[in-house]
Amino acid sequence: MQPANNSKTEPAKFRFKNLGPIEEAELELGGLTIIAGRNNTGKTYMVYSLYGYLKTWRELRPYKLADTLIDNALGPVSLTVEELARIVLAEGRASWKVDREMLSKERAQVIRELNRRYSREALADVFNSSQDTFESASIEAEPSKFPGKHTFSLEVGSGTSISMEFDGSEIVLSYRYNLSDADLAVEQLRLAGLIPSFYLFFLVRSIPELGYIPFIFPAERFGISLFYKELDISKNRLVDLLQKMGDDKTRESLSPFDLIESSTGRYALPIKDNINFTRDLPNIQKERSDFYKDKLFDYVKNIMEGYYKSSDDEVRFISKARKQRSFNIPLHIASSSARGLSDLYFFLRHVATRNHLLFIDEPESHLDTANQVQFARLLARLVQSGAKVLVTTHSDYIVKEVNNLIMLSRSFDNKSKLVKKLKYDKDDFIDPGIVRAYVAERNSLTPCKIDQFGIDFPVFDKAIDDINRVSNELASRVIVEG
């Protein structure tokens, strides 16, 4: 069960420093965030590091910081955690006065320590690289002021839950447990142990972005469907070789470190996670996503004119383009576009929740221009449904269609007739207020202007203007010579 988190606050900003080509950059996530830019400008570095931050901060465990960060660990409350636990068990709740400034200060202290630990202890591992490569690199969450109201609750066992609520002037701590099964002395010790760490979770989860579940489709997704079976074969071969080391003669000639080095690849965390997702498809198909009834996966079916099925042995692509030309083939011999969208199809059908932050690296890869336009409409439906999406792209077509969808969010005369005439659906729109857009350039990120007409992306406009200028000049010379 997902923890409950109900807070209204401004979005956090993430700051990147000395990360690949990026010297310093700041990113604020919207419902839809688009990063464009030329090759080798740091887009993938930022996406991978942000994905890693959101994926691993829970593994850094805020409760491990309780002893080192906040002496009291409960703001200005004067009671000990033992006394609080006793009161909560006796009365069901306890409350104490606190203000936003105090909560903002304590949360900032926790986040600074999480930032430091991630940058020093986990960032290099996300890229599966040496610590030296990322010695001076960092990613930091920079939260805004603590929200005026915030509630966080968590199930900690069967029939047992703990919650904290801030209403603007005080915190209320509540604890629910099974009275018939409880040993009060044991329960008091348990609650006293929970309170400091839960308070730190309460502080951290007041940042909505840290409550989202990251899921990534890296650019390498096109090859994963081809080689993940080979990875499993290599893993099995490694096990066989290690077993052979039981023989004294073999042991003398084989080193387990040599075997591991020669039998496994060096993959960044996003790629490893995507491989594991593909491996687990037979089990994933047993579930239904939050968007199952919305049929968002039908966008992938329409783009590919086909759908996917997974068994224990393989993933298959079933094309329904034309009845007389339909086919059912293993995914590894299907087109690159079919391979690239297969995981998205399974994700939308079986996994996606409204609490996901979806990273998509270059969604336009291997899609023709018409399908890039359709993909932009899928992005609109995803963010309307409550998910967050971050996209890196080189596609002017995706951006132009996003701009069309932004304009469709406006009210104007005879809108329904125009929507029908232009072959849009009434739900094909994007609120410009939830869009953030950036150009990766000059070792940083440049925010793009967004208004009722859409996103101003100069990186595309300049390239298009340049090629049009060259074409016009050449065409004028051809006309003269003709």
Short mmCIF file of C-alpha atoms in Angstrom, two decimals:
data_model
loop_
_atom_site.label_atom_id
_atom_site.label_comp_id
_atom_site.label_asym_id
_atom_site.label_seq_id
_atom_site.Cartn_x
_atom_site.Cartn_y
_atom_site.Cartn_z
CA MET A 1 0.00 0.00 0.00
CA GLN A 2 1.29 3.48 -0.88
CA PRO A 3 1.72 5.92 2.01
CA ALA A 4 -0.83 8.69 2.10
CA ASN A 5 0.60 12.12 1.40
CA ASN A 6 -1.63 15.18 1.22
CA SER A 7 0.25 18.44 0.86
CA LYS A 8 -0.11 21.59 -1.18
CA THR A 9 3.20 23.25 -1.89
CA GLU A 10 5.26 24.84 -4.62
CA PRO A 11 7.38 22.41 -6.63
CA ALA A 12 10.89 21.64 -5.49
CA LYS A 13 13.86 22.59 -7.62
CA PHE A 14 16.73 20.23 -8.36
CA ARG A 15 20.21 21.65 -8.84
CA PHE A 16 22.93 19.79 -10.77
CA LYS A 17 26.62 20.62 -10.47
CA ASN A 18 29.68 19.33 -12.33
CA LEU A 19 27.70 16.51 -13.92
CA GLY A 20 29.19 15.51 -17.27
CA PRO A 21 28.88 18.56 -19.57
CA ILE A 22 26.70 20.35 -16.98
CA GLU A 23 28.54 22.90 -14.85
CA GLU A 24 25.46 24.10 -13.01
CA ALA A 25 21.76 23.81 -13.85
CA GLU A 26 18.42 24.12 -12.11
CA LEU A 27 15.32 22.08 -12.97
CA GLU A 28 11.76 22.44 -11.75
CA LEU A 29 9.41 19.57 -12.56
CA GLY A 30 5.97 20.22 -13.98
CA GLY A 31 3.20 17.83 -14.87
CA LEU A 32 4.95 17.65 -18.24
CA THR A 33 8.63 18.60 -18.39
CA ILE A 34 10.44 18.77 -21.72
CA ILE A 35 14.20 19.07 -22.13
CA ALA A 36 15.58 19.65 -25.63
CA GLY A 37 19.05 20.42 -26.84
CA ARG A 38 21.80 19.33 -29.13
CA ASN A 39 23.71 16.09 -28.64
CA ASN A 40 26.20 15.84 -25.76
CA THR A 41 24.71 18.72 -23.77
CA GLY A 42 24.06 16.71 -20.59
CA LYS A 43 20.39 15.74 -20.96
CA THR A 44 20.95 12.05 -20.19
CA TYR A 45 23.29 12.89 -17.28
CA MET A 46 20.57 14.96 -15.64
CA VAL A 47 17.79 12.45 -16.31
CA TYR A 48 19.81 9.51 -14.98
CA SER A 49 20.96 11.35 -11.87
CA LEU A 50 17.44 12.62 -11.09
CA TYR A 51 15.98 9.16 -11.66
CA GLY A 52 18.61 7.74 -9.30
CA TYR A 53 17.87 10.37 -6.66
CA LEU A 54 14.14 9.63 -6.66
CA LYS A 55 14.77 5.88 -6.78
CA THR A 56 17.42 5.61 -4.07
CA TRP A 57 16.54 8.27 -1.48
CA ARG A 58 14.37 5.73 0.32
CA GLU A 59 17.33 3.36 0.44
CA LEU A 60 19.32 6.09 2.18
CA ARG A 61 16.55 5.85 4.77
CA PRO A 62 15.71 9.11 6.55
CA TYR A 63 15.35 7.16 9.81
CA LYS A 64 19.10 6.52 9.72
CA LEU A 65 19.55 10.28 9.98
CA ALA A 66 17.54 10.60 13.17
CA ASP A 67 20.54 10.27 15.48
CA THR A 68 22.73 12.70 13.57
CA LEU A 69 20.43 15.40 12.24
CA ILE A 70 17.85 16.54 14.73
CA ASP A 71 18.60 16.30 18.42
CA ASN A 72 14.96 16.54 19.41
CA ALA A 73 13.67 15.07 16.14
CA LEU A 74 10.23 16.52 16.83
CA GLY A 75 10.46 20.26 16.47
CA PRO A 76 9.81 22.25 19.66
CA VAL A 77 7.88 19.54 21.54
CA SER A 78 9.23 19.26 25.08
CA LEU A 79 8.11 15.69 25.71
CA THR A 80 10.40 12.72 25.16
CA VAL A 81 9.39 10.15 22.57
CA GLU A 82 8.65 7.71 25.38
CA GLU A 83 6.20 10.18 26.94
CA LEU A 84 4.64 10.90 23.56
CA ALA A 85 4.20 7.20 22.89
CA ARG A 86 2.50 6.74 26.28
CA ILE A 87 0.08 9.64 25.65
CA VAL A 88 -0.77 8.50 22.11
CA LEU A 89 -1.45 4.94 23.25
CA ALA A 90 -3.64 6.19 26.08
CA GLU A 91 -5.55 8.89 24.18
CA GLY A 92 -5.12 7.89 20.54
CA ARG A 93 -3.32 11.11 19.65
CA ALA A 94 -0.99 13.85 20.85
CA SER A 95 -0.49 17.39 19.57
CA TRP A 96 1.94 20.27 19.99
CA LYS A 97 2.37 23.78 18.63
CA VAL A 98 4.82 24.39 15.80
CA ASP A 99 5.17 26.91 12.96
CA ARG A 100 6.07 26.60 9.28
CA GLU A 101 9.41 28.31 9.78
CA MET A 102 10.54 25.64 12.22
CA LEU A 103 9.35 22.84 9.94
CA SER A 104 10.98 24.46 6.90
CA LYS A 105 14.27 24.75 8.79
CA GLU A 106 14.26 21.14 9.98
CA ARG A 107 13.22 19.81 6.58
CA ALA A 108 16.02 21.76 4.91
CA GLN A 109 18.50 20.18 7.32
CA VAL A 110 17.27 16.68 6.45
CA ILE A 111 17.31 17.37 2.69
CA ARG A 112 20.84 18.78 2.82
CA GLU A 113 22.03 15.58 4.43
CA LEU A 114 20.12 13.42 1.91
CA ASN A 115 21.65 15.47 -0.92
CA ARG A 116 25.13 15.00 0.49
CA ARG A 117 24.76 11.27 1.02
CA TYR A 118 23.29 10.66 -2.42
CA SER A 119 25.96 12.69 -4.19
CA ARG A 120 28.81 11.11 -2.22
CA GLU A 121 27.56 7.54 -1.77
CA ALA A 122 25.09 6.71 -4.57
CA LEU A 123 25.54 8.96 -7.61
CA ALA A 124 28.52 7.07 -9.07
CA ASP A 125 26.69 3.78 -8.52
CA VAL A 126 23.71 5.05 -10.51
CA PHE A 127 26.04 5.39 -13.51
CA ASN A 128 27.97 2.23 -12.57
CA SER A 129 31.14 4.28 -12.62
CA SER A 130 34.06 4.99 -10.33
CA GLN A 131 33.74 7.50 -7.51
CA ASP A 132 36.57 9.52 -9.08
CA THR A 133 34.43 10.24 -12.16
CA PHE A 134 31.81 11.97 -9.99
CA GLU A 135 34.08 13.30 -7.26
CA SER A 136 32.89 16.89 -7.61
CA ALA A 137 29.42 16.15 -9.01
CA SER A 138 26.22 16.65 -7.04
CA ILE A 139 22.46 16.77 -7.35
CA GLU A 140 20.52 18.64 -4.72
CA ALA A 141 16.82 18.96 -4.02
CA GLU A 142 15.98 22.54 -3.05
CA PRO A 143 12.53 22.49 -1.46
CA SER A 144 10.37 25.54 -1.18
CA LYS A 145 8.82 26.66 2.09
CA PHE A 146 7.00 23.98 4.10
CA PRO A 147 3.35 23.78 3.02
CA GLY A 148 0.64 25.43 5.09
CA LYS A 149 -1.03 22.05 5.57
CA HIS A 150 0.47 18.60 5.29
CA THR A 151 -0.60 15.07 6.21
CA PHE A 152 1.44 11.88 6.00
CA SER A 153 0.40 8.40 7.11
CA LEU A 154 1.88 4.96 6.78
CA GLU A 155 0.81 1.41 7.45
CA VAL A 156 3.44 -0.27 9.63
CA GLY A 157 1.78 -3.62 10.09
CA SER A 158 -1.50 -5.46 9.82
CA GLY A 159 -4.12 -3.16 11.29
CA THR A 160 -1.44 -0.73 12.52
CA SER A 161 -0.82 2.75 11.12
CA ILE A 162 0.84 5.99 12.18
CA SER A 163 0.08 9.49 10.92
CA MET A 164 1.10 13.12 11.40
CA GLU A 165 -0.90 16.13 10.38
CA PHE A 166 0.16 19.79 10.29
CA ASP A 167 -2.74 22.28 10.07
CA GLY A 168 -0.66 25.46 9.98
CA SER A 169 -0.16 25.88 13.70
CA GLU A 170 0.22 22.45 15.32
CA ILE A 171 1.17 18.84 14.62
CA VAL A 172 -1.19 16.01 15.53
CA LEU A 173 0.36 12.55 15.94
CA SER A 174 -2.01 9.57 15.75
CA TYR A 175 -1.47 5.84 16.05
CA ARG A 176 -3.93 3.04 15.29
CA TYR A 177 -3.29 -0.52 16.33
CA ASN A 178 -5.13 -3.74 17.12
CA LEU A 179 -6.14 -3.40 20.77
CA SER A 180 -7.06 -7.07 21.18
CA ASP A 181 -3.59 -8.27 20.18
CA ALA A 182 -1.51 -5.54 21.78
CA ASP A 183 0.87 -5.83 24.68
CA LEU A 184 0.88 -2.18 25.78
CA ALA A 185 4.46 -2.24 27.06
CA VAL A 186 5.70 -3.74 23.80
CA GLU A 187 3.52 -1.39 21.75
CA GLN A 188 4.87 1.64 23.62
CA LEU A 189 8.45 0.61 22.91
CA ARG A 190 7.58 0.05 19.26
CA LEU A 191 5.90 3.43 18.90
CA ALA A 192 8.73 5.24 20.69
CA GLY A 193 11.13 3.72 18.17
CA LEU A 194 8.91 4.75 15.25
CA ILE A 195 8.27 8.37 16.15
CA PRO A 196 11.65 10.02 15.34
CA SER A 197 12.10 8.25 12.01
CA PHE A 198 8.48 8.82 11.03
CA TYR A 199 8.87 12.51 11.78
CA LEU A 200 11.74 12.65 9.32
CA PHE A 201 9.59 10.92 6.69
CA PHE A 202 6.85 13.43 7.47
CA LEU A 203 9.29 16.26 6.74
CA VAL A 204 10.72 14.76 3.56
CA ARG A 205 7.42 13.66 2.08
CA SER A 206 6.10 17.21 2.29
CA ILE A 207 8.02 17.55 -1.00
CA PRO A 208 5.56 16.04 -3.53
CA GLU A 209 8.28 15.17 -6.04
CA LEU A 210 9.87 12.77 -3.55
CA GLY A 211 6.59 10.93 -3.27
CA TYR A 212 6.49 10.00 -6.96
CA ILE A 213 7.63 6.58 -8.11
CA PRO A 214 10.19 6.98 -10.91
CA PHE A 215 10.00 4.76 -13.99
CA ILE A 216 12.33 5.19 -16.94
CA PHE A 217 12.45 4.30 -20.61
CA PRO A 218 16.11 4.94 -21.52
CA ALA A 219 17.33 5.29 -25.09
CA GLU A 220 18.84 1.80 -24.76
CA ARG A 221 15.32 0.30 -24.59
CA PHE A 222 15.51 -0.51 -28.31
CA GLY A 223 18.25 -3.05 -27.72
CA ILE A 224 17.14 -4.51 -24.40
CA SER A 225 14.52 -6.73 -26.03
CA LEU A 226 17.33 -8.17 -28.15
CA PHE A 227 19.99 -8.87 -25.54
CA TYR A 228 18.31 -9.44 -22.17
CA LYS A 229 18.10 -13.19 -22.88
CA GLU A 230 21.82 -13.18 -23.56
CA LEU A 231 22.38 -11.55 -20.17
CA ASP A 232 20.49 -14.39 -18.52
CA ILE A 233 22.57 -16.91 -20.46
CA SER A 234 25.74 -15.17 -19.28
CA LYS A 235 24.49 -15.21 -15.70
CA ASN A 236 23.78 -18.94 -15.88
CA ARG A 237 27.17 -19.57 -17.47
CA LEU A 238 28.81 -17.69 -14.60
CA VAL A 239 27.03 -19.87 -12.05
CA ASP A 240 28.19 -23.00 -13.87
CA LEU A 241 31.77 -21.78 -13.93
CA LEU A 242 31.76 -20.91 -10.24
CA GLN A 243 30.40 -24.36 -9.44
CA LYS A 244 33.29 -25.89 -11.34
CA MET A 245 35.66 -24.18 -8.93
CA GLY A 246 34.84 -26.93 -6.47
CA ASP A 247 37.41 -28.96 -8.42
CA ASP A 248 40.88 -28.24 -6.96
CA LYS A 249 42.53 -28.11 -10.38
CA THR A 250 39.97 -25.64 -11.72
CA ARG A 251 40.19 -23.51 -8.57
CA GLU A 252 43.87 -22.90 -9.17
CA SER A 253 43.27 -21.47 -12.65
CA LEU A 254 40.07 -19.49 -12.11
CA SER A 255 39.42 -16.33 -10.11
CA PRO A 256 35.80 -15.47 -9.26
CA PHE A 257 36.59 -11.79 -9.83
CA ASP A 258 37.87 -12.56 -13.33
CA LEU A 259 34.73 -14.56 -14.03
CA ILE A 260 32.40 -11.84 -12.82
CA GLU A 261 34.27 -9.18 -14.80
CA SER A 262 34.18 -11.22 -17.99
CA SER A 263 30.59 -12.47 -17.67
CA THR A 264 28.69 -9.32 -16.76
CA GLY A 265 28.24 -5.91 -18.35
CA ARG A 266 28.58 -2.47 -16.80
CA TYR A 267 25.15 -0.88 -17.01
CA ALA A 268 23.76 2.26 -15.41
CA LEU A 269 20.90 1.86 -12.94
CA PRO A 270 18.16 3.02 -15.41
CA ILE A 271 19.27 0.38 -17.92
CA LYS A 272 19.43 -2.34 -15.26
CA ASP A 273 15.92 -1.42 -14.09
CA ASN A 274 14.59 -1.51 -17.65
CA ILE A 275 16.17 -4.96 -18.16
CA ASN A 276 14.58 -6.22 -14.95
CA PHE A 277 11.21 -4.84 -16.04
CA THR A 278 11.46 -6.74 -19.34
CA ARG A 279 12.48 -9.92 -17.54
CA ASP A 280 9.46 -9.65 -15.24
CA LEU A 281 6.83 -9.14 -17.94
CA PRO A 282 5.18 -12.57 -17.45
CA ASN A 283 4.43 -11.63 -13.82
CA ILE A 284 3.58 -8.00 -14.58
CA GLN A 285 0.79 -9.08 -16.94
CA LYS A 286 -1.18 -10.36 -13.95
CA GLU A 287 -1.81 -6.78 -12.75
CA ARG A 288 -3.91 -3.87 -14.02
CA SER A 289 -2.66 -0.30 -14.01
CA ASP A 290 -4.55 2.72 -12.69
CA PHE A 291 -5.06 3.71 -16.33
CA TYR A 292 -6.36 0.35 -17.49
CA LYS A 293 -9.94 1.60 -17.89
CA ASP A 294 -8.67 4.72 -19.65
CA LYS A 295 -7.12 2.47 -22.33
CA LEU A 296 -4.06 4.68 -22.66
CA PHE A 297 -2.18 1.66 -23.98
CA ASP A 298 -4.46 1.88 -27.03
CA TYR A 299 -2.38 4.86 -28.15
CA VAL A 300 0.56 2.48 -28.52
CA LYS A 301 -1.67 -0.04 -30.32
CA ASN A 302 -2.82 2.65 -32.75
CA ILE A 303 0.70 3.91 -33.38
CA MET A 304 2.05 0.42 -34.03
CA GLU A 305 -1.17 -1.01 -35.52
CA GLY A 306 -0.61 -3.96 -33.26
CA TYR A 307 -0.20 -5.12 -29.66
CA TYR A 308 2.08 -7.26 -27.48
CA LYS A 309 1.92 -10.45 -25.47
CA SER A 310 4.49 -11.93 -23.12
CA SER A 311 4.99 -15.53 -22.08
CA ASP A 312 7.65 -17.29 -20.06
CA ASP A 313 9.68 -17.74 -23.22
CA GLU A 314 9.39 -14.47 -25.15
CA VAL A 315 7.54 -11.28 -25.97
CA ARG A 316 5.57 -11.34 -29.22
CA PHE A 317 4.26 -8.54 -31.41
CA ILE A 318 0.90 -9.10 -33.09
CA SER A 319 0.27 -6.76 -36.01
CA LYS A 320 -3.27 -5.95 -37.13
CA ALA A 321 -2.38 -3.46 -39.83
CA ARG A 322 -4.31 -5.27 -42.55
CA LYS A 323 -6.26 -8.45 -42.14
CA GLN A 324 -4.56 -10.12 -45.05
CA ARG A 325 -1.13 -8.99 -43.88
CA SER A 326 -1.46 -9.49 -40.13
CA PHE A 327 1.33 -11.38 -38.37
CA ASN A 328 2.41 -12.69 -34.98
CA ILE A 329 6.19 -12.63 -34.52
CA PRO A 330 8.81 -12.67 -31.73
CA LEU A 331 9.60 -9.11 -30.64
CA HIS A 332 13.30 -9.44 -31.37
CA ILE A 333 12.60 -9.68 -35.12
CA ALA A 334 9.97 -6.92 -35.13
CA SER A 335 10.73 -3.36 -36.20
CA SER A 336 12.78 -1.09 -33.96
CA SER A 337 9.72 1.07 -33.32
CA ALA A 338 7.77 -1.99 -32.14
CA ARG A 339 10.62 -2.92 -29.80
CA GLY A 340 10.95 0.62 -28.49
CA LEU A 341 7.27 0.96 -27.53
CA SER A 342 6.74 -2.54 -26.12
CA ASP A 343 7.68 -1.67 -22.53
CA LEU A 344 5.52 1.46 -22.61
CA TYR A 345 2.57 -0.68 -23.71
CA PHE A 346 3.04 -3.11 -20.81
CA PHE A 347 3.68 -0.25 -18.38
CA LEU A 348 0.46 1.59 -19.30
CA ARG A 349 -1.59 -1.59 -19.27
CA HIS A 350 -0.28 -3.29 -16.14
CA VAL A 351 1.92 -1.04 -13.96
CA ALA A 352 1.28 2.71 -14.24
CA THR A 353 -0.17 4.58 -11.27
CA ARG A 354 -1.13 8.19 -10.76
CA ASN A 355 1.85 8.38 -8.44
CA HIS A 356 4.42 7.67 -11.17
CA LEU A 357 7.00 10.05 -12.59
CA LEU A 358 7.75 8.70 -16.05
CA PHE A 359 11.11 9.47 -17.71
CA ILE A 360 11.16 8.97 -21.49
CA ASP A 361 14.43 9.48 -23.33
CA GLU A 362 13.86 10.54 -26.96
CA PRO A 363 10.32 9.15 -27.49
CA GLU A 364 10.54 10.11 -31.17
CA SER A 365 13.26 7.56 -31.87
CA HIS A 366 12.19 5.25 -34.74
CA LEU A 367 8.77 6.93 -35.03
CA ASP A 368 7.65 8.62 -38.22
CA THR A 369 6.42 12.21 -38.00
CA ALA A 370 2.70 11.31 -37.87
CA ASN A 371 3.31 8.95 -34.96
CA GLN A 372 5.40 11.54 -33.14
CA VAL A 373 2.29 13.73 -33.23
CA GLN A 374 0.20 10.87 -31.82
CA PHE A 375 2.77 10.33 -29.08
CA ALA A 376 2.40 13.97 -27.99
CA ARG A 377 -1.32 13.33 -27.52
CA LEU A 378 -0.52 10.32 -25.35
CA LEU A 379 1.70 12.55 -23.20
CA ALA A 380 -1.25 14.91 -22.76
CA ARG A 381 -3.54 12.11 -21.59
CA LEU A 382 -0.92 10.83 -19.15
CA VAL A 383 -0.48 14.17 -17.40
CA GLN A 384 -4.23 14.75 -17.39
CA SER A 385 -4.58 11.41 -15.60
CA GLY A 386 -2.27 12.56 -12.79
CA ALA A 387 1.11 11.09 -13.69
CA LYS A 388 4.15 13.29 -14.15
CA VAL A 389 6.23 12.93 -17.32
CA LEU A 390 9.75 14.13 -18.11
CA VAL A 391 10.79 13.89 -21.77
CA THR A 392 14.07 14.57 -23.51
CA THR A 393 13.58 15.14 -27.20
CA HIS A 394 14.99 16.31 -30.51
CA SER A 395 11.55 16.30 -32.12
CA ASP A 396 10.11 19.55 -33.39
CA TYR A 397 6.93 17.62 -34.25
CA ILE A 398 6.32 16.56 -30.62
CA VAL A 399 6.89 20.12 -29.41
CA LYS A 400 4.63 21.63 -32.09
CA GLU A 401 1.84 19.20 -31.21
CA VAL A 402 2.28 19.98 -27.50
CA ASN A 403 1.86 23.64 -28.48
CA ASN A 404 -1.33 22.80 -30.38
CA LEU A 405 -2.65 20.98 -27.31
CA ILE A 406 -1.80 23.98 -25.14
CA MET A 407 -3.78 26.24 -27.48
CA LEU A 408 -6.67 23.75 -27.34
CA SER A 409 -6.83 24.35 -23.58
CA ARG A 410 -8.09 27.88 -24.27
CA SER A 411 -11.73 28.88 -24.60
CA PHE A 412 -12.81 30.39 -27.91
CA ASP A 413 -15.89 30.65 -30.12
CA ASN A 414 -17.13 27.49 -31.81
CA LYS A 415 -14.40 25.46 -30.14
CA SER A 416 -16.25 22.13 -30.32
CA LYS A 417 -16.76 22.46 -34.07
CA LEU A 418 -13.13 23.38 -34.64
CA VAL A 419 -11.92 20.50 -32.46
CA LYS A 420 -13.99 18.10 -34.56
CA LYS A 421 -12.86 19.70 -37.82
CA LEU A 422 -9.19 19.38 -36.84
CA LYS A 423 -9.77 15.74 -35.80
CA TYR A 424 -9.03 16.18 -32.11
CA ASP A 425 -10.90 14.74 -29.17
CA LYS A 426 -12.46 17.02 -26.55
CA ASP A 427 -9.88 15.74 -24.02
CA ASP A 428 -6.88 16.54 -26.23
CA PHE A 429 -5.41 19.52 -24.41
CA ILE A 430 -2.63 20.51 -21.98
CA ASP A 431 -2.85 23.24 -19.36
CA PRO A 432 0.20 25.48 -19.94
CA GLY A 433 0.46 26.02 -16.19
CA ILE A 434 1.70 22.45 -15.64
CA VAL A 435 4.32 22.53 -18.41
CA ARG A 436 8.03 23.22 -17.87
CA ALA A 437 10.48 23.34 -20.76
CA TYR A 438 14.25 23.79 -20.99
CA VAL A 439 17.04 23.89 -23.52
CA ALA A 440 20.26 22.13 -22.53
CA GLU A 441 22.96 24.50 -23.73
CA ARG A 442 26.13 26.27 -22.62
CA ASN A 443 26.75 23.71 -19.86
CA SER A 444 23.43 24.51 -18.21
CA LEU A 445 19.65 24.58 -18.66
CA THR A 446 17.83 27.60 -20.11
CA PRO A 447 14.12 27.83 -19.19
CA CYS A 448 11.79 28.38 -22.16
CA LYS A 449 8.97 30.88 -22.28
CA ILE A 450 5.53 29.23 -22.11
CA ASP A 451 2.32 31.13 -22.85
CA GLN A 452 -1.14 30.51 -24.33
CA PHE A 453 0.49 29.73 -27.68
CA GLY A 454 2.78 27.07 -26.26
CA ILE A 455 6.53 26.67 -25.74
CA ASP A 456 9.08 28.93 -27.36
CA PHE A 457 11.90 26.51 -28.26
CA PRO A 458 14.63 28.55 -30.00
CA VAL A 459 16.83 25.46 -30.42
CA PHE A 460 14.38 24.14 -33.03
CA ASP A 461 13.49 27.49 -34.58
CA LYS A 462 17.10 28.33 -35.41
CA ALA A 463 17.77 24.98 -37.10
CA ILE A 464 14.55 25.23 -39.12
CA ASP A 465 15.22 28.87 -40.09
CA ASP A 466 18.76 27.97 -41.18
CA ILE A 467 17.73 25.09 -43.41
CA ASN A 468 14.83 27.10 -44.89
CA ARG A 469 17.21 29.96 -45.66
CA VAL A 470 19.61 27.62 -47.43
CA SER A 471 16.74 25.94 -49.34
CA ASN A 472 15.30 29.29 -50.44
CA GLU A 473 18.66 30.55 -51.64
CA LEU A 474 19.40 27.35 -53.56
CA ALA A 475 15.91 27.30 -55.08
CA SER A 476 16.29 30.90 -56.28
CA ARG A 477 19.56 30.02 -58.01
CA VAL A 478 18.03 26.94 -59.63
CA ILE A 479 15.16 29.07 -60.95
CA VAL A 480 17.59 31.63 -62.38
CA GLU A 481 19.73 28.96 -64.03
CA GLY A 482 16.62 27.21 -65.38
#
